mmCIF file of C-alpha atoms in Angstrom:
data_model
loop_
_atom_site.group_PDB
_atom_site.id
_atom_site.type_symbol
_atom_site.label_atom_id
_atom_site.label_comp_id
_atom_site.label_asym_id
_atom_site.label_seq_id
_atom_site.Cartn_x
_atom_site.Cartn_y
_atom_site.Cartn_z
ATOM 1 C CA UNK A 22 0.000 0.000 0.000
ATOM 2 C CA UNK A 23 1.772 3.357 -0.939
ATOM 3 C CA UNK A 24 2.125 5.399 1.424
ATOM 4 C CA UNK A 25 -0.113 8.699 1.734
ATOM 5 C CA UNK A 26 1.449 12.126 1.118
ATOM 6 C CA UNK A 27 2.489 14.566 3.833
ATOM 7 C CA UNK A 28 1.134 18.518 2.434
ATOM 8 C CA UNK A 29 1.837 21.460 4.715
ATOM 9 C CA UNK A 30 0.076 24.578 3.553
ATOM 10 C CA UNK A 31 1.747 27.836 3.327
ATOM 11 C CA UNK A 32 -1.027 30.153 3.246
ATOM 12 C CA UNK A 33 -2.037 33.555 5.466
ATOM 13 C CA UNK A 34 -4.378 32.411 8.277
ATOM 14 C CA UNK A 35 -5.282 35.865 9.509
ATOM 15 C CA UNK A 36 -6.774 39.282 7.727
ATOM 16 C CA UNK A 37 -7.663 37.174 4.417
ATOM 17 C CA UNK A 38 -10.834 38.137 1.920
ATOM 18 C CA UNK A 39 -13.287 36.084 1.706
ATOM 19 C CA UNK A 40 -12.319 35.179 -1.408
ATOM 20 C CA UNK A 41 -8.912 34.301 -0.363
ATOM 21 C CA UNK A 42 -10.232 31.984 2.410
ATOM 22 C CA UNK A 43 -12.108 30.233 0.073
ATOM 23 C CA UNK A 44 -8.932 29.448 -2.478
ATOM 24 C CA UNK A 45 -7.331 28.380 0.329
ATOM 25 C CA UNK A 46 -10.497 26.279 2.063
ATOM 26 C CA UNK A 47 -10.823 25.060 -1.674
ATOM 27 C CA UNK A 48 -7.699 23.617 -2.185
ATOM 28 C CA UNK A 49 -7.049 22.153 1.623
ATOM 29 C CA UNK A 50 -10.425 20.392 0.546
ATOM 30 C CA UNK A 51 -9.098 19.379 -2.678
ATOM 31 C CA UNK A 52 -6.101 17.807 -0.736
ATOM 32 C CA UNK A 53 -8.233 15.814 1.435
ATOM 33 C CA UNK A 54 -10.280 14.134 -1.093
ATOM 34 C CA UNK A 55 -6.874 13.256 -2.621
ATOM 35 C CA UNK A 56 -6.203 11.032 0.421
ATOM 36 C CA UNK A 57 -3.461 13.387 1.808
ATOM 37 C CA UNK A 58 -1.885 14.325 5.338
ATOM 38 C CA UNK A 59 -2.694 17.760 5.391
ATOM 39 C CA UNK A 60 -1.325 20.370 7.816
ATOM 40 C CA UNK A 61 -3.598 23.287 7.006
ATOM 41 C CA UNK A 62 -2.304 25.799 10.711
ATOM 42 C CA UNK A 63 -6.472 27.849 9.846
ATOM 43 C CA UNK A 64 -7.342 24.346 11.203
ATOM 44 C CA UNK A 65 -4.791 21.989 12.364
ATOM 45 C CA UNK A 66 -2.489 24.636 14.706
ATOM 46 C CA UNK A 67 -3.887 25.444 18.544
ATOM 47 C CA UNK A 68 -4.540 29.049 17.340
ATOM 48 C CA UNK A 69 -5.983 29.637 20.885
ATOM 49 C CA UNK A 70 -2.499 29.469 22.034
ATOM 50 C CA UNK A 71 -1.791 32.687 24.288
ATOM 51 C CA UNK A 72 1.909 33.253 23.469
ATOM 52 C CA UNK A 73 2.299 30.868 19.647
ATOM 53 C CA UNK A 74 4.673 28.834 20.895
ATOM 54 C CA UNK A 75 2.609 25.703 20.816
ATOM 55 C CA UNK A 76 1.762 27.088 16.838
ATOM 56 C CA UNK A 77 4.924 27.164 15.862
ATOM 57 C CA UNK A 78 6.021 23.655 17.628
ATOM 58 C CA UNK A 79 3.183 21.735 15.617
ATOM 59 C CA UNK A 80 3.685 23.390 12.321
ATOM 60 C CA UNK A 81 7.152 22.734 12.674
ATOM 61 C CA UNK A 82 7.168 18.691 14.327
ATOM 62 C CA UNK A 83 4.501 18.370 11.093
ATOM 63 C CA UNK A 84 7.341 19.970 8.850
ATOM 64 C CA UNK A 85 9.976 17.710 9.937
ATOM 65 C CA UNK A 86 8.129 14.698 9.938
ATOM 66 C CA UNK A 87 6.781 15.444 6.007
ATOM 67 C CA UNK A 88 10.869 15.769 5.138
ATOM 68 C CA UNK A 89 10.919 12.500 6.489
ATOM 69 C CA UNK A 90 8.247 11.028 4.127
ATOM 70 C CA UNK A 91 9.106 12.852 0.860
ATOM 71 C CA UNK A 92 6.242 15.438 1.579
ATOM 72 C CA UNK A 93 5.713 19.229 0.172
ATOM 73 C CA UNK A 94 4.555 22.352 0.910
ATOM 74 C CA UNK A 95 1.641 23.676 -1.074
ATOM 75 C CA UNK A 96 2.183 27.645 -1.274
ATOM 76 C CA UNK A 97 -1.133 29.721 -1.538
ATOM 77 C CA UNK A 98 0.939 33.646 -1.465
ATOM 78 C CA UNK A 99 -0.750 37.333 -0.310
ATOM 79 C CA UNK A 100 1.744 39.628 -2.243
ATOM 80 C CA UNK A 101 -1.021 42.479 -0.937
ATOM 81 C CA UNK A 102 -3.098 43.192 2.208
ATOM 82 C CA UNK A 103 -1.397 43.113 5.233
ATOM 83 C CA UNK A 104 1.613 41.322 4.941
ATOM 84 C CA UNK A 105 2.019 37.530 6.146
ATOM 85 C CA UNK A 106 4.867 37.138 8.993
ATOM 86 C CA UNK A 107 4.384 33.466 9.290
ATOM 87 C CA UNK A 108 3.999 32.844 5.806
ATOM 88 C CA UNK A 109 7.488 33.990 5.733
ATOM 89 C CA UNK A 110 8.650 31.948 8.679
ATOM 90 C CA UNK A 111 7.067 29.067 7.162
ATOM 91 C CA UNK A 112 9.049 29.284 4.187
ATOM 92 C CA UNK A 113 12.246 29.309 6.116
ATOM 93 C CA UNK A 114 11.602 26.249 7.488
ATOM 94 C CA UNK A 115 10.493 24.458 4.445
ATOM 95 C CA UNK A 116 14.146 25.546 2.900
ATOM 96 C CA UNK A 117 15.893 24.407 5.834
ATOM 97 C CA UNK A 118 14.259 21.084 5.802
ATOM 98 C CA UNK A 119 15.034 20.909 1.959
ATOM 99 C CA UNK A 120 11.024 20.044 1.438
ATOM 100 C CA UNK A 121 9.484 20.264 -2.271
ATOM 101 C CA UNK A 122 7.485 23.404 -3.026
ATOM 102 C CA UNK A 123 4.655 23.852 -4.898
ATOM 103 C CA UNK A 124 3.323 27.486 -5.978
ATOM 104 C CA UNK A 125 -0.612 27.159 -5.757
ATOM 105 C CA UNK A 126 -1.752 30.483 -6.221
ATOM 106 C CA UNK A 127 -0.659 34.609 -5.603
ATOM 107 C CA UNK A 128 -3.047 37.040 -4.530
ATOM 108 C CA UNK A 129 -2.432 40.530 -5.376
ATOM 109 C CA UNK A 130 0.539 39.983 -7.542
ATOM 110 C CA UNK A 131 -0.474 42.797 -9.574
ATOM 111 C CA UNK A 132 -0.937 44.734 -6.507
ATOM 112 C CA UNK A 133 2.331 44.356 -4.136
ATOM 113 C CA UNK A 134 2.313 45.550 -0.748
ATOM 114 C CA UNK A 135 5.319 45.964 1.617
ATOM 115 C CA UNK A 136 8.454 44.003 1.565
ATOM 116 C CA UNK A 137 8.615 41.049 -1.502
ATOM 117 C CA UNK A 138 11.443 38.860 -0.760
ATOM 118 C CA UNK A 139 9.156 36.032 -0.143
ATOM 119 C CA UNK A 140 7.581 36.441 -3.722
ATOM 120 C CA UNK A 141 10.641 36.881 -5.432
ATOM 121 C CA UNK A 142 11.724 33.457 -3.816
ATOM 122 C CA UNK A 143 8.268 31.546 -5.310
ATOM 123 C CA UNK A 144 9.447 32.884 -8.986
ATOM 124 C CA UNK A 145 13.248 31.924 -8.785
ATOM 125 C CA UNK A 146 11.881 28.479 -7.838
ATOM 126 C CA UNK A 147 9.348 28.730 -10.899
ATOM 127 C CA UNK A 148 12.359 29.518 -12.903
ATOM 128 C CA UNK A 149 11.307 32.728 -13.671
ATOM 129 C CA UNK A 150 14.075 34.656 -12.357
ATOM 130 C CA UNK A 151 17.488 34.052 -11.936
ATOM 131 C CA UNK A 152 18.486 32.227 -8.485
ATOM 132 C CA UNK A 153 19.713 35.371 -6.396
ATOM 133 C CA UNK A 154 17.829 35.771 -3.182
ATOM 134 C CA UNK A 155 17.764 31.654 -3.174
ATOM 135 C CA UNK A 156 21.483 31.617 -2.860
ATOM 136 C CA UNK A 157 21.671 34.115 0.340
ATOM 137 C CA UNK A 158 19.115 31.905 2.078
ATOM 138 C CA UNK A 159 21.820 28.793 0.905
ATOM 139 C CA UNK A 160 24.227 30.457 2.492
ATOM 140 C CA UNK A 161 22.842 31.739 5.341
ATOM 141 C CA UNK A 162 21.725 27.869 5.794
ATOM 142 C CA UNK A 163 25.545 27.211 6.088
ATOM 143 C CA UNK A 164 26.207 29.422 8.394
ATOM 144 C CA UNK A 165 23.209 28.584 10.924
ATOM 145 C CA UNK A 166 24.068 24.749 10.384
ATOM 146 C CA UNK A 167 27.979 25.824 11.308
ATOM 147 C CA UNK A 168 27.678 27.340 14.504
ATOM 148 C CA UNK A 169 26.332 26.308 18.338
ATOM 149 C CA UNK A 170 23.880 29.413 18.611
ATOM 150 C CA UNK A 171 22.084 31.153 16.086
ATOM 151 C CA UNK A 172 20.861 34.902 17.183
ATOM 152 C CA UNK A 173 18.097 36.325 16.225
ATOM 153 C CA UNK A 174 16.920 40.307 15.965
ATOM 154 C CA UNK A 175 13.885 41.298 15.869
ATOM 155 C CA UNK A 176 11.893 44.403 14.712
ATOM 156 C CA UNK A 177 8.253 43.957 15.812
ATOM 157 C CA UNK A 178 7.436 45.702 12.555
ATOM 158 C CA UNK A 179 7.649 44.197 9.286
ATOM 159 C CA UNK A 180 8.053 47.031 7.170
ATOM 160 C CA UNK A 181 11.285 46.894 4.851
ATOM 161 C CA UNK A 182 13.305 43.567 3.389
ATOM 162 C CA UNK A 183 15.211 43.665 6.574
ATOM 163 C CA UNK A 184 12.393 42.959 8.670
ATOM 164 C CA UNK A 185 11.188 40.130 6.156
ATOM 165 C CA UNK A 186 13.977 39.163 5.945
ATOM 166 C CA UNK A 187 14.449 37.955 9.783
ATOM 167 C CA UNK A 188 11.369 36.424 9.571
ATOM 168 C CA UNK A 189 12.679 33.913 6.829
ATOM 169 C CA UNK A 190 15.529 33.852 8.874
ATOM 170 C CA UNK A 191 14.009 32.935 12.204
ATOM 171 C CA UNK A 192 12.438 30.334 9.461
ATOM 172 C CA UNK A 193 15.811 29.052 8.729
ATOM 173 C CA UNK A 194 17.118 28.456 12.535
ATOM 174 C CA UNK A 195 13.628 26.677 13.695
ATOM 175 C CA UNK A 196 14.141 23.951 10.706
ATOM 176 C CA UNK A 197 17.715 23.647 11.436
ATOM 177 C CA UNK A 198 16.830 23.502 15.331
ATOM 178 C CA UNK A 199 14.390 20.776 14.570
ATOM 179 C CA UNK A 200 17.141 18.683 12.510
ATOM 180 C CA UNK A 201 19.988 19.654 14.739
ATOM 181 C CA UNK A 202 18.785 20.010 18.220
ATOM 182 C CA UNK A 203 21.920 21.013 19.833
ATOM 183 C CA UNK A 204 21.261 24.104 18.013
ATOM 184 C CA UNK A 205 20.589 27.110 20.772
ATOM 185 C CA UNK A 206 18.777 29.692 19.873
ATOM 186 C CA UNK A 207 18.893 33.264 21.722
ATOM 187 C CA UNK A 208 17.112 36.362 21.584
ATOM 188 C CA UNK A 209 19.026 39.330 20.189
ATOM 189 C CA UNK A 210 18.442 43.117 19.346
ATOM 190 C CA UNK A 211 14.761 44.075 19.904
ATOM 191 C CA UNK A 212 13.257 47.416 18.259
ATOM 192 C CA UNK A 213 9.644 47.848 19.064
ATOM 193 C CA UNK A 214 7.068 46.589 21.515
ATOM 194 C CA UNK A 215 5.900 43.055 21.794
ATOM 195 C CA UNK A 216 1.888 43.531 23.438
ATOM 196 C CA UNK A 217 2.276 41.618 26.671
ATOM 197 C CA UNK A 218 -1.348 40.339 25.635
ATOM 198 C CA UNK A 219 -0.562 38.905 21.830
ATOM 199 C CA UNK A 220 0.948 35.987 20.563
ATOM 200 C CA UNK A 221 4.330 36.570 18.620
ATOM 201 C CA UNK A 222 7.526 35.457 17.341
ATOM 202 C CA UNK A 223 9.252 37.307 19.989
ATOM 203 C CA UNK A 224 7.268 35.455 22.638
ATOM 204 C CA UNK A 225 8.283 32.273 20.937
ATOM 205 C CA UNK A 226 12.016 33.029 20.831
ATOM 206 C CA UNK A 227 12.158 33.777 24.305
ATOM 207 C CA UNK A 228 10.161 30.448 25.085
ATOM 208 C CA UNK A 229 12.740 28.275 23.135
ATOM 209 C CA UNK A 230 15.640 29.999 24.555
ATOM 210 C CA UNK A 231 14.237 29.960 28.151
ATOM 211 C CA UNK A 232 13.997 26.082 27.356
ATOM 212 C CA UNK A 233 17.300 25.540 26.492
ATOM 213 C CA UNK A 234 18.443 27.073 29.585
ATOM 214 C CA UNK A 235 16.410 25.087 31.453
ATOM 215 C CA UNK A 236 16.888 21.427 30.064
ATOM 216 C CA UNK A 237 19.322 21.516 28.024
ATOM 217 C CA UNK A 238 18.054 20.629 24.786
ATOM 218 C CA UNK A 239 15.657 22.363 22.230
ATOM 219 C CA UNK A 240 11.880 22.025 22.767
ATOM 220 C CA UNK A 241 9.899 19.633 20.943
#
């Protein structure tokens, strides 16, 4: 009996259209019927969860486990609207753990808002630009995989390519924390305020370094 196909979905969860929720709803149905092991986080991930930690730690045990079995990532992309800060995350982790991607759909391509790293990724790997930003994230891979502790600032803003561009980087260290978990992971620079009462990546860095500390290993 072959076995059935592991799909994580890359997609924004929050501050979608209604049209946009039902692409995504459309295809995570599509995926089902198919007989795969979907990971869809509008569904799947504890989105009750007061800090995201617990998010992050099943999207990214699902991740691991699907580079285990040969599995994807199916990539639904927002290029407008409010801008998707774990869509980027997610996509740092699919690199790291060297998962197949599959472009489903881009909303507001035609229509860009803020930073676009992550959509100029999705069209070097459709071949239709030449592989620059792909080789930074390559080589910031290496450098990650090379050392004991990975640091990681933070503006609680994404408003520029740097600020996108830590996101796919915190993206990067979670992956290689999940394959390597020796891997420590510390909080660095912080410009902004993280809301005491909202879950966020800063919240989660904190929690996995505060871990560490603790036991001695990386959570899983």
């Amino acid at each position: 009996m072959e076995k059935e196909t592991s799909v994580y979905l890359i997609s924004p969860v929050r501050q979608v259209t209604e049209e946009q929720a039902k692409v995504i709803a459309d295809h995570a149905e599509k995926l089902k019927l198919a007989g795969v092991k979907l990971f869809n986080p509008v569904e799947d991930a504890p989105q009750q969860d007061e800090t995201g930690f617990n998010i992050v730690m099943a999207e990214l045990n699902f991740m691991l486990q699907a580079a285990m079995e040969n599995g994807r990532v199916d990539i639904l992309w927002n290029a407008g609207g409010t801008p998707s800060e774990g869509s980027r995350v997610d996509l740092g982790i699919a690199f790291a753990l060297d998962l197949e991607f599959k472009l489903v759909a881009v909303f507001n391509e035609e229509e860009p808002v803020g930073p676009q790293i992550g959509l100029e990724i999705l069209r070097e790997l459709d071949g239709e630009k030449p592989l620059n930003v792909i080789w930074e994230i390559y080589s910031e891979l290496s450098k990650i995989k090379n050392n004991r502790e990975v640091v990681i600032d933070w503006d609680t803003e994404m408003i520029g390519s740097e600020q996108e561009w830590q996101r796919i980087r915190l993206g990067l260290a979670l992956g290689c924390m999940a394959i390597n978990p020796r891997l420590r992971m510390k909080m660095g620079r912080l410009i902004g305020i993280d809301p005491a009462d909202k879950k966020s990546y800063v919240k989660v860095i904190k929690e996995i370094e505060k871990i560490q500390m603790d036991s001695g290993s990386s959570p899983e």
